[in-house]
Short mmCIF file of C-alpha atoms in Angstrom, two decimals:
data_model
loop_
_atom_site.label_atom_id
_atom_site.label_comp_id
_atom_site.label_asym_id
_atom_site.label_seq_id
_atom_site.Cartn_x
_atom_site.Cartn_y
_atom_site.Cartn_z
CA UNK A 762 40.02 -20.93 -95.31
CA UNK A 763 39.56 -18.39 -98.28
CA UNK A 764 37.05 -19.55 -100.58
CA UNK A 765 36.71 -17.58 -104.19
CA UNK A 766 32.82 -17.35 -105.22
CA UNK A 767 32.38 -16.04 -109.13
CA UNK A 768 28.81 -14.62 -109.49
CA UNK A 769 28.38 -13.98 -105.89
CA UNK A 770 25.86 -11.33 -106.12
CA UNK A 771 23.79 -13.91 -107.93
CA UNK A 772 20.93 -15.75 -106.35
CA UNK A 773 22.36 -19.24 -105.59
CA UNK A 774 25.76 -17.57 -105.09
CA UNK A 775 24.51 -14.57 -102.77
CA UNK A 776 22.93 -16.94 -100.65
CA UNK A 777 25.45 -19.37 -100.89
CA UNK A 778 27.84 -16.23 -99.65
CA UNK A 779 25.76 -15.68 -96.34
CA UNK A 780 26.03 -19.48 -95.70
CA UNK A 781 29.62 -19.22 -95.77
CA UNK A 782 30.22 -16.14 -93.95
CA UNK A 783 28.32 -17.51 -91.01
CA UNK A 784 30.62 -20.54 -90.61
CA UNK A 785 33.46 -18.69 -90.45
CA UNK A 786 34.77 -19.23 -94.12
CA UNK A 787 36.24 -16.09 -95.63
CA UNK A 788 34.99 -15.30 -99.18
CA UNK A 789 36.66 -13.20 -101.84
CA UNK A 790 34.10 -13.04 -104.78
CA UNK A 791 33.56 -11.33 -108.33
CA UNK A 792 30.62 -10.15 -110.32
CA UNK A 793 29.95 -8.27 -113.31
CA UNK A 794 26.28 -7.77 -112.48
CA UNK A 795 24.83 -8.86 -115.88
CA UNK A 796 22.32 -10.38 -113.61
CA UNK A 797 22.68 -9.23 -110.31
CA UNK A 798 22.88 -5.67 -108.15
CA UNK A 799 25.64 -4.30 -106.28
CA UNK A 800 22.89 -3.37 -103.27
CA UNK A 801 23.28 -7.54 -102.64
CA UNK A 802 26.88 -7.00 -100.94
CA UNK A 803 25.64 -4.57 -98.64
CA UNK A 804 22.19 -6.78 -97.74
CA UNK A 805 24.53 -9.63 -97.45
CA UNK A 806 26.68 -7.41 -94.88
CA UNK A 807 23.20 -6.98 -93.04
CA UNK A 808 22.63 -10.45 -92.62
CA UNK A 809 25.96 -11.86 -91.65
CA UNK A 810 27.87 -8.71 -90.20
CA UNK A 811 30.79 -10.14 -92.31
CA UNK A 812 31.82 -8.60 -95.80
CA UNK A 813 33.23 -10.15 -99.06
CA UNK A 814 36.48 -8.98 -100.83
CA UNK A 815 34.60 -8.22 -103.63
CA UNK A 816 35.81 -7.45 -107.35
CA UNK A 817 33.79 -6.61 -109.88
CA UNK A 818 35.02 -7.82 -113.27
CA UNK A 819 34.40 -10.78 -115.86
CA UNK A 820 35.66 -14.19 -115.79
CA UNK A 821 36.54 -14.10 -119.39
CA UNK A 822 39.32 -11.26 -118.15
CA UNK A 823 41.96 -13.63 -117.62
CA UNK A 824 44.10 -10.26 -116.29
CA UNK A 825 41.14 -9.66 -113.73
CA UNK A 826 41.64 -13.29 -112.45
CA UNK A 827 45.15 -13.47 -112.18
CA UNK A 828 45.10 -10.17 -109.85
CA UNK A 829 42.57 -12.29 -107.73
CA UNK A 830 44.64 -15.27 -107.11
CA UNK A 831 48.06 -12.64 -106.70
CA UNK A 832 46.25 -10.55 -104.04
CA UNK A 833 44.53 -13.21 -102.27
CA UNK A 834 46.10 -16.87 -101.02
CA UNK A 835 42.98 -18.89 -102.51
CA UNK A 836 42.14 -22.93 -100.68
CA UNK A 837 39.06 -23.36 -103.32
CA UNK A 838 36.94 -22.16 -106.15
CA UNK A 839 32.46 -22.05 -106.04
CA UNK A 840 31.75 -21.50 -109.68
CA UNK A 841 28.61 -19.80 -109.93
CA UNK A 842 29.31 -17.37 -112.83
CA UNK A 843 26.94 -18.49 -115.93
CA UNK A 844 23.60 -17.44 -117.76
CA UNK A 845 20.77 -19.76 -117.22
CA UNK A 846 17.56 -19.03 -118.96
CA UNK A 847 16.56 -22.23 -121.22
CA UNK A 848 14.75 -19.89 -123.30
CA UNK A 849 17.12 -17.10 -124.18
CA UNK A 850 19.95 -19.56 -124.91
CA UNK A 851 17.77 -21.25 -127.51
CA UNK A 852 17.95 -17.43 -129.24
CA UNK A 853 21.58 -16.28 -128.18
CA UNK A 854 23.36 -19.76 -128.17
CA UNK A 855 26.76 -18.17 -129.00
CA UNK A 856 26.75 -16.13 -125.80
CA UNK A 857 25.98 -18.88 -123.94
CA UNK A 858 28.56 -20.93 -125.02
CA UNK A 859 31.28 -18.02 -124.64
CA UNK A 860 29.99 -17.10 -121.15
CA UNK A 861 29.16 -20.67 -119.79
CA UNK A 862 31.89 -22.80 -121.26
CA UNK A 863 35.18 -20.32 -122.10
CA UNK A 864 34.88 -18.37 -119.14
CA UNK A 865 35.15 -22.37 -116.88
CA UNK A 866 38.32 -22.69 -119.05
CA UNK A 867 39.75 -19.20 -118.38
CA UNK A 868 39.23 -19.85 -114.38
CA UNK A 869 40.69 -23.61 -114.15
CA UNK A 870 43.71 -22.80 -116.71
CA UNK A 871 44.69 -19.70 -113.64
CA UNK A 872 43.88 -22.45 -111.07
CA UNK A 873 46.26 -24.61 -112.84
CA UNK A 874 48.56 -21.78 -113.08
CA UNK A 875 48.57 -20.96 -108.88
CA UNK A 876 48.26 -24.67 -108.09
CA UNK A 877 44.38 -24.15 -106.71
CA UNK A 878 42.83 -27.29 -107.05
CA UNK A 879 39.65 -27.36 -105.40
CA UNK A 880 36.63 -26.43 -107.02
CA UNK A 881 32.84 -26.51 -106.70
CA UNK A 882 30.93 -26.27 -109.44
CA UNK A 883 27.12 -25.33 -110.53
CA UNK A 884 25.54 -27.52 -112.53
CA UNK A 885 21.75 -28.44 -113.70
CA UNK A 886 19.24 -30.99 -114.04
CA UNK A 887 19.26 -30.06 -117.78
CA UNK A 888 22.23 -32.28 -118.82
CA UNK A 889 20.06 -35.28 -118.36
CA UNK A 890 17.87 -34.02 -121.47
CA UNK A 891 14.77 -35.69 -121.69
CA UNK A 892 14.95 -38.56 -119.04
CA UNK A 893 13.64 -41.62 -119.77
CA UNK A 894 12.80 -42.38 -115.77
CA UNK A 895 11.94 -40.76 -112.84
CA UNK A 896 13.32 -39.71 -109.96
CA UNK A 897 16.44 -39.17 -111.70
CA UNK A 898 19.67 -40.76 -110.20
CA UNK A 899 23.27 -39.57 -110.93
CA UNK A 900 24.16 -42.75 -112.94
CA UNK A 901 21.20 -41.67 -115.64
CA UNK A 902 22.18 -40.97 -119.00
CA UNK A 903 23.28 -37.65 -119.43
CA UNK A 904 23.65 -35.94 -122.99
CA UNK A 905 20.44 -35.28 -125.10
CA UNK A 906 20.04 -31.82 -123.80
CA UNK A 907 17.09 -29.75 -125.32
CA UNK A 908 18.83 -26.16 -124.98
CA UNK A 909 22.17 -24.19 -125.17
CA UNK A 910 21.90 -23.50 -121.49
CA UNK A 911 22.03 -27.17 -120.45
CA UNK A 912 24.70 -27.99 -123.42
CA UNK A 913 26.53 -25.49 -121.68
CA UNK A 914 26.90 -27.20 -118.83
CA UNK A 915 26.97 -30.76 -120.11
CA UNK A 916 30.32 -29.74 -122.24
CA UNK A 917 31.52 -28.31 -118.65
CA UNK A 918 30.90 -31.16 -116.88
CA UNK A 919 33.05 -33.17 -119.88
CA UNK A 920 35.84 -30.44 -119.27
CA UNK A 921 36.15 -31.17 -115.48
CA UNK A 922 36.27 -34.63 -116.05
CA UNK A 923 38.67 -34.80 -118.52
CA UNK A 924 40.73 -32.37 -115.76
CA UNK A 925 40.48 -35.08 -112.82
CA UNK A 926 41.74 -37.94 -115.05
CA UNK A 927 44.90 -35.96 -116.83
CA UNK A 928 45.62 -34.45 -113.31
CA UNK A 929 44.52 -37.06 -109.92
CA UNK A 930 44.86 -33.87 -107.78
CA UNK A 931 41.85 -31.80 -109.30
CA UNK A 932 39.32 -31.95 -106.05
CA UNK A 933 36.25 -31.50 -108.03
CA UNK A 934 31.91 -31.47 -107.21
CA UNK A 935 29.79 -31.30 -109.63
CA UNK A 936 25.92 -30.35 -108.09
CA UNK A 937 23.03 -30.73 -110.69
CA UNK A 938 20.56 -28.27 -109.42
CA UNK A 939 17.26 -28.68 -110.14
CA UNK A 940 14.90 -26.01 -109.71
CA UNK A 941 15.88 -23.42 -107.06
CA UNK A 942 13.11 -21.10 -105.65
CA UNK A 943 12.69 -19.23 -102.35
CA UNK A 944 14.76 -16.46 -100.57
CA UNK A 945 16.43 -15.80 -97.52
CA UNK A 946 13.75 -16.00 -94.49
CA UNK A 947 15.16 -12.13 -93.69
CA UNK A 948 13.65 -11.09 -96.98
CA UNK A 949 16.92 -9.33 -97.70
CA UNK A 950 18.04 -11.28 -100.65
CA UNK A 951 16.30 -13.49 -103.15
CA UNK A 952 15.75 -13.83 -106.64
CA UNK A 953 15.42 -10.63 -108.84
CA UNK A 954 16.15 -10.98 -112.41
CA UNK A 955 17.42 -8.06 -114.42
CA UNK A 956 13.80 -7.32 -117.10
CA UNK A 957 11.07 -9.98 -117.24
CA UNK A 958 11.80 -13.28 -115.44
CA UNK A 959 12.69 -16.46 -117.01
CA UNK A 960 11.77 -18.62 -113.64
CA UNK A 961 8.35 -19.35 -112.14
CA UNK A 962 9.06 -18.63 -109.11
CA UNK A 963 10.02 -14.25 -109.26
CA UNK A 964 7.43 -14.26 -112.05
CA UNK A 965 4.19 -15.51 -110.01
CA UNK A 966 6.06 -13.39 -106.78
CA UNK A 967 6.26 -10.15 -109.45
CA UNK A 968 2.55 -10.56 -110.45
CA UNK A 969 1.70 -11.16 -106.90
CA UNK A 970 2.52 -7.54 -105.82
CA UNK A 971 1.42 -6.20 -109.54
CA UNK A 972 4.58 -5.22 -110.60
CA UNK A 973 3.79 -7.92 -113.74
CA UNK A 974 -0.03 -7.87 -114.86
CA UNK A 975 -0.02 -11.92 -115.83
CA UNK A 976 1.79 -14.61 -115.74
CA UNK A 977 2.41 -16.86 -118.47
CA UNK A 978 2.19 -21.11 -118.15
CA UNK A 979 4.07 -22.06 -121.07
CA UNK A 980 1.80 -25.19 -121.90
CA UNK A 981 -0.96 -27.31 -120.26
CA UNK A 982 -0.84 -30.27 -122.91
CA UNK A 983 2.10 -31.88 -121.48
CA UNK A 984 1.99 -35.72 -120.41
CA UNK A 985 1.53 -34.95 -116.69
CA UNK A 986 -0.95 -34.55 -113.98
CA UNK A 987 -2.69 -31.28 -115.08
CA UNK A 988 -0.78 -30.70 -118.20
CA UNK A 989 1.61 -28.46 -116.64
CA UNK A 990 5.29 -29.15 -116.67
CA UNK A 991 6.42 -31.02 -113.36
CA UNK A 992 9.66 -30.03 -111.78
CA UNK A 993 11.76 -30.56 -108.29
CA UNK A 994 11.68 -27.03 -106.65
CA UNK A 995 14.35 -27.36 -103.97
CA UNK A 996 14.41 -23.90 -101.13
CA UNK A 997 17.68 -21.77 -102.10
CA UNK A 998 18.63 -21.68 -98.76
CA UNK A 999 18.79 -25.56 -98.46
CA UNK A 1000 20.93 -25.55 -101.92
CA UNK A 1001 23.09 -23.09 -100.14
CA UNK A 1002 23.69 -25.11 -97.49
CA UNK A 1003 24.59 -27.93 -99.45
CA UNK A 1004 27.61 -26.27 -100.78
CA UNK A 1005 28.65 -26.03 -97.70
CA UNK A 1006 28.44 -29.78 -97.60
CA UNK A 1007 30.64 -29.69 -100.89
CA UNK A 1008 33.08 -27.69 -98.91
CA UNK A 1009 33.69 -30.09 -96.51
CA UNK A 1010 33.52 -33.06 -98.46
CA UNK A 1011 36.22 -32.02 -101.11
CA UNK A 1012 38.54 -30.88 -98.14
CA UNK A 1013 37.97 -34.54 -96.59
CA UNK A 1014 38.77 -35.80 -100.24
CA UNK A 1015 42.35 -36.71 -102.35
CA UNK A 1016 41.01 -35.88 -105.41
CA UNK A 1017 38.64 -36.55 -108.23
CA UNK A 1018 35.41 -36.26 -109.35
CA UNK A 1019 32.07 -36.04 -107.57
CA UNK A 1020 28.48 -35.35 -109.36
CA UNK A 1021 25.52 -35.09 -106.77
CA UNK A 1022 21.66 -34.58 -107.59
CA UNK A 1023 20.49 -31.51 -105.63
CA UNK A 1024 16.30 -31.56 -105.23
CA UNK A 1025 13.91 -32.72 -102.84
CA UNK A 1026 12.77 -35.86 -104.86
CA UNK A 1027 8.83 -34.10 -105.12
CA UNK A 1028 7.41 -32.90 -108.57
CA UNK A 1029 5.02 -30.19 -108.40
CA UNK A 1030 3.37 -28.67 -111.68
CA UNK A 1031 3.26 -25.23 -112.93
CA UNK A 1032 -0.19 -24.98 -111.62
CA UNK A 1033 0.03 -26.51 -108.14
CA UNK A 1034 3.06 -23.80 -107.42
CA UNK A 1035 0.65 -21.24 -108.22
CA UNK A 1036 -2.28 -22.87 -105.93
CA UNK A 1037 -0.11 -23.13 -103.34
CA UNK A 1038 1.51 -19.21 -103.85
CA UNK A 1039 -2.19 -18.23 -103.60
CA UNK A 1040 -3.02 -20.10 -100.85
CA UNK A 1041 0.06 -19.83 -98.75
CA UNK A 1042 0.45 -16.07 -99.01
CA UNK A 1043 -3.61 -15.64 -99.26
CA UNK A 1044 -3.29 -13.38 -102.90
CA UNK A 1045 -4.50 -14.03 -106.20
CA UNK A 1046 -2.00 -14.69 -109.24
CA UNK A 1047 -3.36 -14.02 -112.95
CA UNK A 1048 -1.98 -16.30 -115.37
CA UNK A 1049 -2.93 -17.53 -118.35
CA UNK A 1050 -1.94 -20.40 -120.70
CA UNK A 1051 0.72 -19.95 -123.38
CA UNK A 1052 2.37 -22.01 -126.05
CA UNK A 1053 4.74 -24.74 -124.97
CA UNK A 1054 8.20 -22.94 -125.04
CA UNK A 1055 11.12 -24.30 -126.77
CA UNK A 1056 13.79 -26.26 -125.06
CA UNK A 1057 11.51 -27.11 -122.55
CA UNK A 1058 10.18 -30.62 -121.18
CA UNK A 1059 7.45 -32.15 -119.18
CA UNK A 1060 8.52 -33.64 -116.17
CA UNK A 1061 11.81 -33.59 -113.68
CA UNK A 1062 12.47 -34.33 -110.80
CA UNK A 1063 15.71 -35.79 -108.49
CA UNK A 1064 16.57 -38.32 -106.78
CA UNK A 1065 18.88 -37.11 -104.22
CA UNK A 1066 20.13 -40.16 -102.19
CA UNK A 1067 23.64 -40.03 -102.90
CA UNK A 1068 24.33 -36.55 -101.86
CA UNK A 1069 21.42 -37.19 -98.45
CA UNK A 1070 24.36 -40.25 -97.78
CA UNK A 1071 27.80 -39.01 -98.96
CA UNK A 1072 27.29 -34.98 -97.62
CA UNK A 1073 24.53 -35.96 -94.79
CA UNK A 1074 22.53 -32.82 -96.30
CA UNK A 1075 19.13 -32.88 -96.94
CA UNK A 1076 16.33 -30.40 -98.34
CA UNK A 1077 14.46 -29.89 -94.98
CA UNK A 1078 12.05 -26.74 -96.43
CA UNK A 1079 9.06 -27.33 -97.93
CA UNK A 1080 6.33 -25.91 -100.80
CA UNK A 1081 5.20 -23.88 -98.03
CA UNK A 1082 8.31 -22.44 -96.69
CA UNK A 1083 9.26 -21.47 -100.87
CA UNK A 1084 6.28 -19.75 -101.19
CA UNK A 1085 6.01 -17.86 -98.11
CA UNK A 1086 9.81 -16.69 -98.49
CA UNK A 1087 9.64 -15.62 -102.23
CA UNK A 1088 6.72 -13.35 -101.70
CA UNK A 1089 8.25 -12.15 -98.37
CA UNK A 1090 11.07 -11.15 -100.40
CA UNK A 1091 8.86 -9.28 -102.85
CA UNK A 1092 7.03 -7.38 -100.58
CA UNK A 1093 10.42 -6.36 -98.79
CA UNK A 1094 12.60 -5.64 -101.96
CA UNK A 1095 13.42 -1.91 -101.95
#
C-alpha cells in the first residue's frame, strides 16, 4: 500500500514516517522544509533501513502535486503539511490561513481529480477554543478558537466534512492532537524548530544543554494548580502509532467521517514539565515568568476513549519516558 505523507520531514510526520516504514507500508512524501531539515530523510533511513520517495516542493504547487499522483499509484493521503505556532499566527494570520487552509484544498481537489479518497488528517485540540469542561470528549463544542492556528484547522475540519456528505466515498480521520512532546528513543529524530521554539518541550530541552540561556513561562496567574497553563502532553511516538491505527481503520471503513481525541487524558502544568525535565534527566532548567501570551488558555486536556475503543490504541509512554527522550535527543542532535 503506497501511502503519500505531506510534511514528512516534520516532527509528527517524520516519526509518523518511521512508523510506517516498519510495517511494511511504502511512503512517498513531500516537504518544503520551512520547518524541517533534509538530514531527517537520511536519520529516518538509519532507523528503518527503508527510504521515502521523497519530493521536495509546496502543497500550494498544484503542478508539483499532480506529478506526485502521475508518478506514483497513491491508496491514501497523511496530511501533515501546516504551521502551528499559536503565537506567530496571532501576528501572521494571512499566512496561516493560505498555508493551513488553501494548501488542504489544493491536495483534496487533485485527490478528487485521481479518484484518491482516503485521507488522514492532522488536527488540534485548539478547535475546541476555550472548553467549558474537562477532559474534553469529541462531541464538545468546537468553534470559539482563540488563534489563527486553531481557526485554521477548525475551517479544515468544516471543509472535510462538507467533502464526506457531497461525496459518501471520501474515507476521512480527523485526529485532534493535543500536545505532542518526546522523540524517537534512538535519539535520531525529534523536535527541532527552525529559530527560537514555540513549544515547551525543545525550549526547556534547548536550555537544558545551554544552547538557550532561559526559558520563558508565559504566565503563572492562570486558574490552575500552580498558575501555570495545564495541558495533555501525549509521547510523539505513541501519536505516531496512532496513525497507524487511522490507517487501518479507514481501510476497514466505506466512507465518511471520523474525529478522534489524541492525548493521554493527564494535565500537567508548565511548571511540573519542568520539575520533572530536571528531575528525570538530573539538570537544571532556568526559566523565568513572562506575560500571559496571546491566544493562549489555561487548561486542556483529552479525553481519549473513543479512539482507546474504535482504533484499540492507547498512549502507553509516560512524563518520564517524554522527558528522558527529548533531552536524549538534544544531547544527540548533530
Amino acid at each position: 500500500m503506497k501511502i503519500f505523507v505531506t510534511g514528512c520531514c516534520g516532527y509528527i510526520g517524520s516519526h509518523t514516517c518511521v512508523e510506517l516504514l516498519e510495517k511494511g507500508y511504502e511512503v512517498i512524501g513531500l516537504d518544503n522544509f520551512s520547518n524541517s531539515k533534509r538530514s531527517v530523510l537520511d536519520r529516518i533511513k538509519q532507523i528503518t533501513n527503508k527510504e521515502i520517495k521523497f519530493y521536495e516542493g509546496d502543497m500550494l504547487d498544484r503542478n508539483m502535486l499532480k506529478k506526485i499522483f502521475t508518478e506514483n499509484d497513491i491508496d491514501m493521503v497523511i496530511d501533515f503539511a501546516a504551521y502551528k505556532a499559536v503565537g506567530d499566527s496571532v501576528k501572521k494570520p494571512v499566512e496561516y490561513y493560505t498555508n493551513n487552509v488553501s494548501s488542504v484544498l489544493t491536495l483534496l481537489s487533485v485527490m478528487q481529480e485521481y479518484n484518491v479518497k482516503s485521507l488522514v488528517f492532522s488536527s488540534s485540540a485548539t478547535v475546541y477554543g476555550v472548553p467549558k469542561i474537562v477532559p474534553i470528549t469529541e462531541e464538545a463544542e468546537i468553534g470559539g478558537t482563540t488563534n489563527p492556528y486553531g481557526t485554521s484547522k477548525l475551517y479544515v475540519e468544516g471543509i472535510l466534512k462538507d467533502l464526506c456528505i457531497s461525496d459518501p466515498e471520501f474515507k476521512i480521520c480527523v485526529f485532534r492532537y493535543f500536545n505532542p512532546v518526546g522523540a524517537h528513543q534512538s535519539g535520531l529524530i525529534g523536535e527541532d524548530p527552525n529559530g527560537i521554539p514555540a513549544n515547551l518541550m525543545p525550549f526547556i530541552s534547548k536550555v537544558a544543554t545551554g544552547e538557550l540561556e532561559c526559558l520563558s513561562v508565559f504566565g503563572n496567574d492562570y486558574d490552575t494548580k500552580d498558575g501555570t497553563g495545564v495541558r495533555d502532553y501525549i509521547h510523539i511516538v505513541d501519536l505516531a502509532k496512532a496513525h497507524i491505527s487511522g490507517v487501518e481503520k479507514l481501510n476497514n471503513s466505506d466512507g465518511g467521517l471520523l474525529i478522534y481525541n489524541l492525548g493521554t487524558g493527564v494535565g500537567y502544568s508548565v511548571l511540573e514539565m519542568i520539575k520533572a525535565f530536571e528531575r528525570v534527566n538530573n539538570v537544571k532548567v532556568n526559566y523565568k515568568i513572562a506575560p500571559r501570551r496571546e491566544g493562549d488558555i489555561a487548561e486542556c486536556f483529552a479525553d481519549s476513549t473513543k479512539a482507546n475503543k474504535e482504533l484499540n490504541w492507547k498512549a502507553e509512554l509516560g512524563l518520564d519516558e517524554m522527558c528522558r527522550d527529548a533531552y536524549n535527543f538534544s544531547l544527540k542532535k548533530y
